[in-house]
């Protein structure tokens, strides 16, 4: 994306020394990488990150709103932009931070974190859909893996989904908002996996083909998967 003229940004929810994700993203080639401390100073009024290692999901999505508002205030510029981020609270053995709403009586921390992320993303989406960005910006909500099969999660979900596996190998979301495409309400990706995500995004955006290190193929291609079966990253 950088070679094609995009401004590339990554908003790292972690504190600077907590996971070294910022260092990895800079080596990958992101133009701008901001850690929890940077995001707090720039967009959260200097508020202390609410987790020992990271921003809360609400803080992270509020920082994203601040980042986008800043772009709008400076006119956005002539360059298209890409911004990536990921949340941390819905990982295993976590509970929602103090600023996140609890689910029901708050006794199930897996449900607390899912409910809190839903609330935080909803606040971002409300901002986005009422902003000029909604006219020409694609939003993708996805995950790199399904929820870990911890007890609080599986005991809650299995009565509703009897086939829920006992190992953390399951479907993941891929939800796309795009004012630039006519997309179906649902799309069957069959047996394709997260290794196909980046080629699919490149295909969706109509970017030119060029040599790349990605293993997968676009889910939108009529020849998406060869006969050797689903793609698995080892």
PDB file of C-alpha atoms in Angstrom:
ATOM      1  CA  UNK A   1       0.000   0.000   0.000  1.00  0.00           C
ATOM      2  CA  UNK A   2       2.829   2.375   0.803  1.00  0.00           C
ATOM      3  CA  UNK A   3       4.385   1.770  -2.618  1.00  0.00           C
ATOM      4  CA  UNK A   4       1.019   2.616  -4.202  1.00  0.00           C
ATOM      5  CA  UNK A   5       0.881   6.003  -2.476  1.00  0.00           C
ATOM      6  CA  UNK A   6      -1.183   5.177   0.588  1.00  0.00           C
ATOM      7  CA  UNK A   7      -0.450   6.696   3.981  1.00  0.00           C
ATOM      8  CA  UNK A   8      -0.181   3.616   6.188  1.00  0.00           C
ATOM      9  CA  UNK A   9      -0.959   3.825   9.909  1.00  0.00           C
ATOM     10  CA  UNK A  10      -1.075   1.322  12.736  1.00  0.00           C
ATOM     11  CA  UNK A  11      -2.649   2.103  16.103  1.00  0.00           C
ATOM     12  CA  UNK A  12      -1.013  -0.205  18.647  1.00  0.00           C
ATOM     13  CA  UNK A  13      -3.170  -0.780  21.714  1.00  0.00           C
ATOM     14  CA  UNK A  14      -0.136  -1.944  23.739  1.00  0.00           C
ATOM     15  CA  UNK A  15       2.066   0.175  25.942  1.00  0.00           C
ATOM     16  CA  UNK A  16       5.390   0.843  24.272  1.00  0.00           C
ATOM     17  CA  UNK A  17       7.408  -1.930  25.943  1.00  0.00           C
ATOM     18  CA  UNK A  18       4.594  -4.413  26.635  1.00  0.00           C
ATOM     19  CA  UNK A  19       4.624  -6.497  23.450  1.00  0.00           C
ATOM     20  CA  UNK A  20       7.003  -4.827  20.947  1.00  0.00           C
ATOM     21  CA  UNK A  21       4.197  -4.846  18.379  1.00  0.00           C
ATOM     22  CA  UNK A  22       5.178  -1.307  17.391  1.00  0.00           C
ATOM     23  CA  UNK A  23       8.671  -2.487  16.497  1.00  0.00           C
ATOM     24  CA  UNK A  24       7.267  -5.312  14.367  1.00  0.00           C
ATOM     25  CA  UNK A  25       4.889  -2.972  12.531  1.00  0.00           C
ATOM     26  CA  UNK A  26       7.690  -0.542  11.724  1.00  0.00           C
ATOM     27  CA  UNK A  27       9.775  -3.393  10.319  1.00  0.00           C
ATOM     28  CA  UNK A  28       6.802  -4.502   8.204  1.00  0.00           C
ATOM     29  CA  UNK A  29       6.802  -1.013   6.732  1.00  0.00           C
ATOM     30  CA  UNK A  30       3.999   1.013   8.292  1.00  0.00           C
ATOM     31  CA  UNK A  31       4.671   4.703   7.814  1.00  0.00           C
ATOM     32  CA  UNK A  32       3.159   5.791  11.143  1.00  0.00           C
ATOM     33  CA  UNK A  33       2.966   3.603  14.248  1.00  0.00           C
ATOM     34  CA  UNK A  34       1.461   4.934  17.476  1.00  0.00           C
ATOM     35  CA  UNK A  35       1.570   3.069  20.788  1.00  0.00           C
ATOM     36  CA  UNK A  36      -0.835   3.355  23.732  1.00  0.00           C
ATOM     37  CA  UNK A  37       1.167   6.261  25.150  1.00  0.00           C
ATOM     38  CA  UNK A  38       1.113   8.112  21.816  1.00  0.00           C
ATOM     39  CA  UNK A  39      -2.615   7.562  21.357  1.00  0.00           C
ATOM     40  CA  UNK A  40      -3.330   8.723  24.891  1.00  0.00           C
ATOM     41  CA  UNK A  41      -1.326  11.926  24.442  1.00  0.00           C
ATOM     42  CA  UNK A  42      -2.756  12.700  21.006  1.00  0.00           C
ATOM     43  CA  UNK A  43      -6.409  11.697  21.308  1.00  0.00           C
ATOM     44  CA  UNK A  44      -7.342  10.804  24.894  1.00  0.00           C
ATOM     45  CA  UNK A  45      -6.275  13.912  26.770  1.00  0.00           C
ATOM     46  CA  UNK A  46      -3.308  12.159  28.346  1.00  0.00           C
ATOM     47  CA  UNK A  47      -5.486   9.581  30.129  1.00  0.00           C
ATOM     48  CA  UNK A  48      -3.637   6.637  31.626  1.00  0.00           C
ATOM     49  CA  UNK A  49      -4.180   3.349  29.720  1.00  0.00           C
ATOM     50  CA  UNK A  50      -6.716   1.378  31.754  1.00  0.00           C
ATOM     51  CA  UNK A  51      -4.958  -1.957  31.372  1.00  0.00           C
ATOM     52  CA  UNK A  52      -1.547  -2.770  32.757  1.00  0.00           C
ATOM     53  CA  UNK A  53      -0.270  -3.561  29.256  1.00  0.00           C
ATOM     54  CA  UNK A  54      -2.620  -1.684  26.953  1.00  0.00           C
ATOM     55  CA  UNK A  55      -5.504   0.668  26.302  1.00  0.00           C
ATOM     56  CA  UNK A  56      -8.997  -0.583  26.993  1.00  0.00           C
ATOM     57  CA  UNK A  57     -11.088  -1.382  23.928  1.00  0.00           C
ATOM     58  CA  UNK A  58     -13.111   1.795  24.500  1.00  0.00           C
ATOM     59  CA  UNK A  59      -9.949   3.874  24.725  1.00  0.00           C
ATOM     60  CA  UNK A  60      -8.600   2.291  21.532  1.00  0.00           C
ATOM     61  CA  UNK A  61     -11.783   2.924  19.518  1.00  0.00           C
ATOM     62  CA  UNK A  62     -12.034   6.468  20.937  1.00  0.00           C
ATOM     63  CA  UNK A  63      -8.439   7.036  19.796  1.00  0.00           C
ATOM     64  CA  UNK A  64      -9.406   5.807  16.325  1.00  0.00           C
ATOM     65  CA  UNK A  65     -12.210   8.381  16.252  1.00  0.00           C
ATOM     66  CA  UNK A  66      -9.709  11.046  17.318  1.00  0.00           C
ATOM     67  CA  UNK A  67      -7.296   9.968  14.587  1.00  0.00           C
ATOM     68  CA  UNK A  68     -10.031  10.203  11.942  1.00  0.00           C
ATOM     69  CA  UNK A  69     -11.271  13.558  13.232  1.00  0.00           C
ATOM     70  CA  UNK A  70      -7.712  14.882  13.004  1.00  0.00           C
ATOM     71  CA  UNK A  71      -7.530  13.780   9.362  1.00  0.00           C
ATOM     72  CA  UNK A  72     -10.804  15.546   8.612  1.00  0.00           C
ATOM     73  CA  UNK A  73      -9.634  18.759  10.305  1.00  0.00           C
ATOM     74  CA  UNK A  74      -6.511  18.904   8.145  1.00  0.00           C
ATOM     75  CA  UNK A  75      -8.524  18.187   5.023  1.00  0.00           C
ATOM     76  CA  UNK A  76      -7.548  14.558   4.655  1.00  0.00           C
ATOM     77  CA  UNK A  77      -4.890  15.355   2.056  1.00  0.00           C
ATOM     78  CA  UNK A  78      -4.624  13.954  -1.438  1.00  0.00           C
ATOM     79  CA  UNK A  79      -3.293  10.554  -0.369  1.00  0.00           C
ATOM     80  CA  UNK A  80      -5.572   7.613   0.331  1.00  0.00           C
ATOM     81  CA  UNK A  81      -4.950   6.117   3.761  1.00  0.00           C
ATOM     82  CA  UNK A  82      -4.953   2.758   5.483  1.00  0.00           C
ATOM     83  CA  UNK A  83      -5.269   2.398   9.252  1.00  0.00           C
ATOM     84  CA  UNK A  84      -5.026  -0.911  11.059  1.00  0.00           C
ATOM     85  CA  UNK A  85      -5.624  -1.731  14.707  1.00  0.00           C
ATOM     86  CA  UNK A  86      -6.659  -4.636  16.885  1.00  0.00           C
ATOM     87  CA  UNK A  87      -8.219  -4.875  20.300  1.00  0.00           C
ATOM     88  CA  UNK A  88      -6.959  -6.919  23.244  1.00  0.00           C
ATOM     89  CA  UNK A  89      -9.810  -7.371  25.704  1.00  0.00           C
ATOM     90  CA  UNK A  90     -11.555 -10.242  23.906  1.00  0.00           C
ATOM     91  CA  UNK A  91      -8.466 -12.439  24.202  1.00  0.00           C
ATOM     92  CA  UNK A  92      -8.533 -15.377  26.621  1.00  0.00           C
ATOM     93  CA  UNK A  93      -8.689 -14.897  30.389  1.00  0.00           C
ATOM     94  CA  UNK A  94      -9.416 -11.167  30.123  1.00  0.00           C
ATOM     95  CA  UNK A  95     -12.206  -9.081  31.623  1.00  0.00           C
ATOM     96  CA  UNK A  96     -13.468  -5.763  30.327  1.00  0.00           C
ATOM     97  CA  UNK A  97     -11.774  -2.684  31.744  1.00  0.00           C
ATOM     98  CA  UNK A  98     -13.417  -0.207  34.101  1.00  0.00           C
ATOM     99  CA  UNK A  99     -14.832   1.883  31.239  1.00  0.00           C
ATOM    100  CA  UNK A 100     -16.546  -1.077  29.550  1.00  0.00           C
ATOM    101  CA  UNK A 101     -20.156  -2.078  30.274  1.00  0.00           C
ATOM    102  CA  UNK A 102     -20.617  -5.494  31.885  1.00  0.00           C
ATOM    103  CA  UNK A 103     -22.964  -8.104  30.443  1.00  0.00           C
ATOM    104  CA  UNK A 104     -25.969  -8.793  32.707  1.00  0.00           C
ATOM    105  CA  UNK A 105     -24.638  -9.264  36.254  1.00  0.00           C
ATOM    106  CA  UNK A 106     -21.007  -9.138  35.075  1.00  0.00           C
ATOM    107  CA  UNK A 107     -20.271 -12.662  36.298  1.00  0.00           C
ATOM    108  CA  UNK A 108     -19.028 -14.054  32.977  1.00  0.00           C
ATOM    109  CA  UNK A 109     -15.873 -12.264  31.881  1.00  0.00           C
ATOM    110  CA  UNK A 110     -15.952 -13.736  28.353  1.00  0.00           C
ATOM    111  CA  UNK A 111     -19.386 -12.220  27.786  1.00  0.00           C
ATOM    112  CA  UNK A 112     -18.263  -8.983  29.432  1.00  0.00           C
ATOM    113  CA  UNK A 113     -15.450  -8.546  26.933  1.00  0.00           C
ATOM    114  CA  UNK A 114     -17.557  -9.384  23.875  1.00  0.00           C
ATOM    115  CA  UNK A 115     -20.328  -7.059  25.076  1.00  0.00           C
ATOM    116  CA  UNK A 116     -17.835  -4.287  25.809  1.00  0.00           C
ATOM    117  CA  UNK A 117     -16.171  -4.549  22.381  1.00  0.00           C
ATOM    118  CA  UNK A 118     -19.587  -4.474  20.715  1.00  0.00           C
ATOM    119  CA  UNK A 119     -20.398  -1.276  22.622  1.00  0.00           C
ATOM    120  CA  UNK A 120     -17.051   0.351  21.808  1.00  0.00           C
ATOM    121  CA  UNK A 121     -17.248  -0.544  18.119  1.00  0.00           C
ATOM    122  CA  UNK A 122     -20.824   0.716  18.026  1.00  0.00           C
ATOM    123  CA  UNK A 123     -19.703   4.132  19.257  1.00  0.00           C
ATOM    124  CA  UNK A 124     -17.039   4.244  16.536  1.00  0.00           C
ATOM    125  CA  UNK A 125     -19.518   3.142  13.866  1.00  0.00           C
ATOM    126  CA  UNK A 126     -22.027   5.797  14.914  1.00  0.00           C
ATOM    127  CA  UNK A 127     -19.328   8.441  14.418  1.00  0.00           C
ATOM    128  CA  UNK A 128     -18.153   6.962  11.130  1.00  0.00           C
ATOM    129  CA  UNK A 129     -21.560   6.640   9.467  1.00  0.00           C
ATOM    130  CA  UNK A 130     -22.337  10.296  10.236  1.00  0.00           C
ATOM    131  CA  UNK A 131     -18.984  11.537   8.918  1.00  0.00           C
ATOM    132  CA  UNK A 132     -17.846  12.373   5.357  1.00  0.00           C
ATOM    133  CA  UNK A 133     -15.652   9.254   5.523  1.00  0.00           C
ATOM    134  CA  UNK A 134     -18.695   7.036   5.025  1.00  0.00           C
ATOM    135  CA  UNK A 135     -18.886   8.197   1.396  1.00  0.00           C
ATOM    136  CA  UNK A 136     -15.527   6.851   0.248  1.00  0.00           C
ATOM    137  CA  UNK A 137     -13.969   4.707   2.990  1.00  0.00           C
ATOM    138  CA  UNK A 138     -14.036   0.920   3.355  1.00  0.00           C
ATOM    139  CA  UNK A 139     -14.266  -0.541   6.874  1.00  0.00           C
ATOM    140  CA  UNK A 140     -13.330  -4.165   7.518  1.00  0.00           C
ATOM    141  CA  UNK A 141     -14.042  -5.976  10.799  1.00  0.00           C
ATOM    142  CA  UNK A 142     -12.285  -9.326  11.083  1.00  0.00           C
ATOM    143  CA  UNK A 143     -10.122 -11.446  13.387  1.00  0.00           C
ATOM    144  CA  UNK A 144      -6.937 -13.455  13.184  1.00  0.00           C
ATOM    145  CA  UNK A 145      -8.445 -16.376  15.128  1.00  0.00           C
ATOM    146  CA  UNK A 146     -11.649 -17.465  16.800  1.00  0.00           C
ATOM    147  CA  UNK A 147     -12.292 -17.140  20.522  1.00  0.00           C
ATOM    148  CA  UNK A 148     -10.113 -19.345  22.683  1.00  0.00           C
ATOM    149  CA  UNK A 149     -12.046 -22.323  24.055  1.00  0.00           C
ATOM    150  CA  UNK A 150     -11.900 -21.213  27.685  1.00  0.00           C
ATOM    151  CA  UNK A 151     -14.509 -22.570  30.092  1.00  0.00           C
ATOM    152  CA  UNK A 152     -16.490 -19.354  30.560  1.00  0.00           C
ATOM    153  CA  UNK A 153     -16.912 -19.096  26.787  1.00  0.00           C
ATOM    154  CA  UNK A 154     -17.613 -22.716  25.826  1.00  0.00           C
ATOM    155  CA  UNK A 155     -20.096 -23.345  28.654  1.00  0.00           C
ATOM    156  CA  UNK A 156     -22.095 -20.312  27.537  1.00  0.00           C
ATOM    157  CA  UNK A 157     -21.959 -20.952  23.791  1.00  0.00           C
ATOM    158  CA  UNK A 158     -22.278 -24.739  23.482  1.00  0.00           C
ATOM    159  CA  UNK A 159     -26.002 -24.898  24.407  1.00  0.00           C
ATOM    160  CA  UNK A 160     -26.666 -22.568  21.459  1.00  0.00           C
ATOM    161  CA  UNK A 161     -24.016 -24.037  19.144  1.00  0.00           C
ATOM    162  CA  UNK A 162     -23.760 -27.786  19.854  1.00  0.00           C
ATOM    163  CA  UNK A 163     -21.034 -28.217  17.226  1.00  0.00           C
ATOM    164  CA  UNK A 164     -18.755 -25.667  18.887  1.00  0.00           C
ATOM    165  CA  UNK A 165     -15.317 -27.315  18.843  1.00  0.00           C
ATOM    166  CA  UNK A 166     -13.348 -28.067  21.979  1.00  0.00           C
ATOM    167  CA  UNK A 167     -10.237 -26.581  20.385  1.00  0.00           C
ATOM    168  CA  UNK A 168      -9.911 -22.967  19.199  1.00  0.00           C
ATOM    169  CA  UNK A 169     -10.443 -23.724  15.494  1.00  0.00           C
ATOM    170  CA  UNK A 170     -13.675 -22.209  14.249  1.00  0.00           C
ATOM    171  CA  UNK A 171     -15.159 -19.604  11.916  1.00  0.00           C
ATOM    172  CA  UNK A 172     -14.090 -15.964  12.204  1.00  0.00           C
ATOM    173  CA  UNK A 173     -15.962 -12.821  11.172  1.00  0.00           C
ATOM    174  CA  UNK A 174     -15.301 -10.904   7.981  1.00  0.00           C
ATOM    175  CA  UNK A 175     -17.680  -7.945   7.854  1.00  0.00           C
ATOM    176  CA  UNK A 176     -17.172  -5.310   5.155  1.00  0.00           C
ATOM    177  CA  UNK A 177     -18.757  -1.891   4.834  1.00  0.00           C
ATOM    178  CA  UNK A 178     -18.072  -0.320   1.458  1.00  0.00           C
ATOM    179  CA  UNK A 179     -19.804   2.583  -0.305  1.00  0.00           C
ATOM    180  CA  UNK A 180     -17.733   1.688  -3.383  1.00  0.00           C
ATOM    181  CA  UNK A 181     -19.063  -1.813  -4.048  1.00  0.00           C
ATOM    182  CA  UNK A 182     -22.341  -3.664  -4.377  1.00  0.00           C
ATOM    183  CA  UNK A 183     -21.818  -6.403  -1.807  1.00  0.00           C
ATOM    184  CA  UNK A 184     -24.197  -9.258  -0.900  1.00  0.00           C
ATOM    185  CA  UNK A 185     -25.669  -9.489   2.580  1.00  0.00           C
ATOM    186  CA  UNK A 186     -23.795 -12.753   3.084  1.00  0.00           C
ATOM    187  CA  UNK A 187     -20.981 -14.492   1.225  1.00  0.00           C
ATOM    188  CA  UNK A 188     -19.888 -18.122   1.499  1.00  0.00           C
ATOM    189  CA  UNK A 189     -16.099 -18.235   1.627  1.00  0.00           C
ATOM    190  CA  UNK A 190     -16.296 -22.034   1.872  1.00  0.00           C
ATOM    191  CA  UNK A 191     -13.067 -23.399   3.354  1.00  0.00           C
ATOM    192  CA  UNK A 192     -10.885 -20.344   3.009  1.00  0.00           C
ATOM    193  CA  UNK A 193      -9.025 -19.028   6.026  1.00  0.00           C
ATOM    194  CA  UNK A 194      -7.362 -15.928   7.413  1.00  0.00           C
ATOM    195  CA  UNK A 195      -4.307 -16.500   5.174  1.00  0.00           C
ATOM    196  CA  UNK A 196      -6.595 -15.378   2.334  1.00  0.00           C
ATOM    197  CA  UNK A 197      -7.501 -12.078   3.983  1.00  0.00           C
ATOM    198  CA  UNK A 198      -4.848  -9.764   2.525  1.00  0.00           C
ATOM    199  CA  UNK A 199      -5.176 -11.017  -1.071  1.00  0.00           C
ATOM    200  CA  UNK A 200      -8.954 -10.590  -0.715  1.00  0.00           C
ATOM    201  CA  UNK A 201      -8.586  -6.993   0.480  1.00  0.00           C
ATOM    202  CA  UNK A 202      -6.194  -6.177  -2.364  1.00  0.00           C
ATOM    203  CA  UNK A 203      -8.682  -7.708  -4.808  1.00  0.00           C
ATOM    204  CA  UNK A 204     -11.602  -5.790  -3.275  1.00  0.00           C
ATOM    205  CA  UNK A 205      -9.754  -2.475  -3.592  1.00  0.00           C
ATOM    206  CA  UNK A 206      -8.823  -3.179  -7.203  1.00  0.00           C
ATOM    207  CA  UNK A 207      -5.106  -2.711  -6.565  1.00  0.00           C
ATOM    208  CA  UNK A 208      -2.663  -3.842  -9.245  1.00  0.00           C
ATOM    209  CA  UNK A 209      -1.116  -7.270  -8.945  1.00  0.00           C
ATOM    210  CA  UNK A 210       2.548  -7.410  -8.018  1.00  0.00           C
ATOM    211  CA  UNK A 211       4.932  -9.930  -6.431  1.00  0.00           C
ATOM    212  CA  UNK A 212       4.110 -10.421  -2.733  1.00  0.00           C
ATOM    213  CA  UNK A 213       4.823 -12.828   0.133  1.00  0.00           C
ATOM    214  CA  UNK A 214       1.224 -13.808   0.890  1.00  0.00           C
ATOM    215  CA  UNK A 215       0.255 -17.489   0.910  1.00  0.00           C
ATOM    216  CA  UNK A 216      -3.485 -17.142   0.329  1.00  0.00           C
ATOM    217  CA  UNK A 217      -5.757 -16.233  -2.561  1.00  0.00           C
ATOM    218  CA  UNK A 218      -8.668 -13.831  -2.800  1.00  0.00           C
ATOM    219  CA  UNK A 219     -11.958 -15.276  -1.604  1.00  0.00           C
ATOM    220  CA  UNK A 220     -13.584 -13.275  -4.406  1.00  0.00           C
ATOM    221  CA  UNK A 221     -11.680 -15.114  -7.125  1.00  0.00           C
ATOM    222  CA  UNK A 222     -13.475 -17.797  -9.140  1.00  0.00           C
ATOM    223  CA  UNK A 223     -10.277 -19.833  -8.757  1.00  0.00           C
ATOM    224  CA  UNK A 224      -9.745 -18.990  -5.127  1.00  0.00           C
ATOM    225  CA  UNK A 225      -8.665 -22.369  -3.827  1.00  0.00           C
ATOM    226  CA  UNK A 226      -6.772 -25.076  -5.709  1.00  0.00           C
ATOM    227  CA  UNK A 227      -7.727 -28.720  -5.237  1.00  0.00           C
ATOM    228  CA  UNK A 228      -5.336 -29.255  -2.348  1.00  0.00           C
ATOM    229  CA  UNK A 229      -7.935 -28.052   0.147  1.00  0.00           C
ATOM    230  CA  UNK A 230      -8.200 -25.240   2.682  1.00  0.00           C
ATOM    231  CA  UNK A 231      -5.252 -22.975   3.354  1.00  0.00           C
ATOM    232  CA  UNK A 232      -3.588 -23.424   6.734  1.00  0.00           C
ATOM    233  CA  UNK A 233      -0.762 -21.263   8.046  1.00  0.00           C
ATOM    234  CA  UNK A 234       1.805 -23.381   9.916  1.00  0.00           C
TER     235      UNK A 234
END
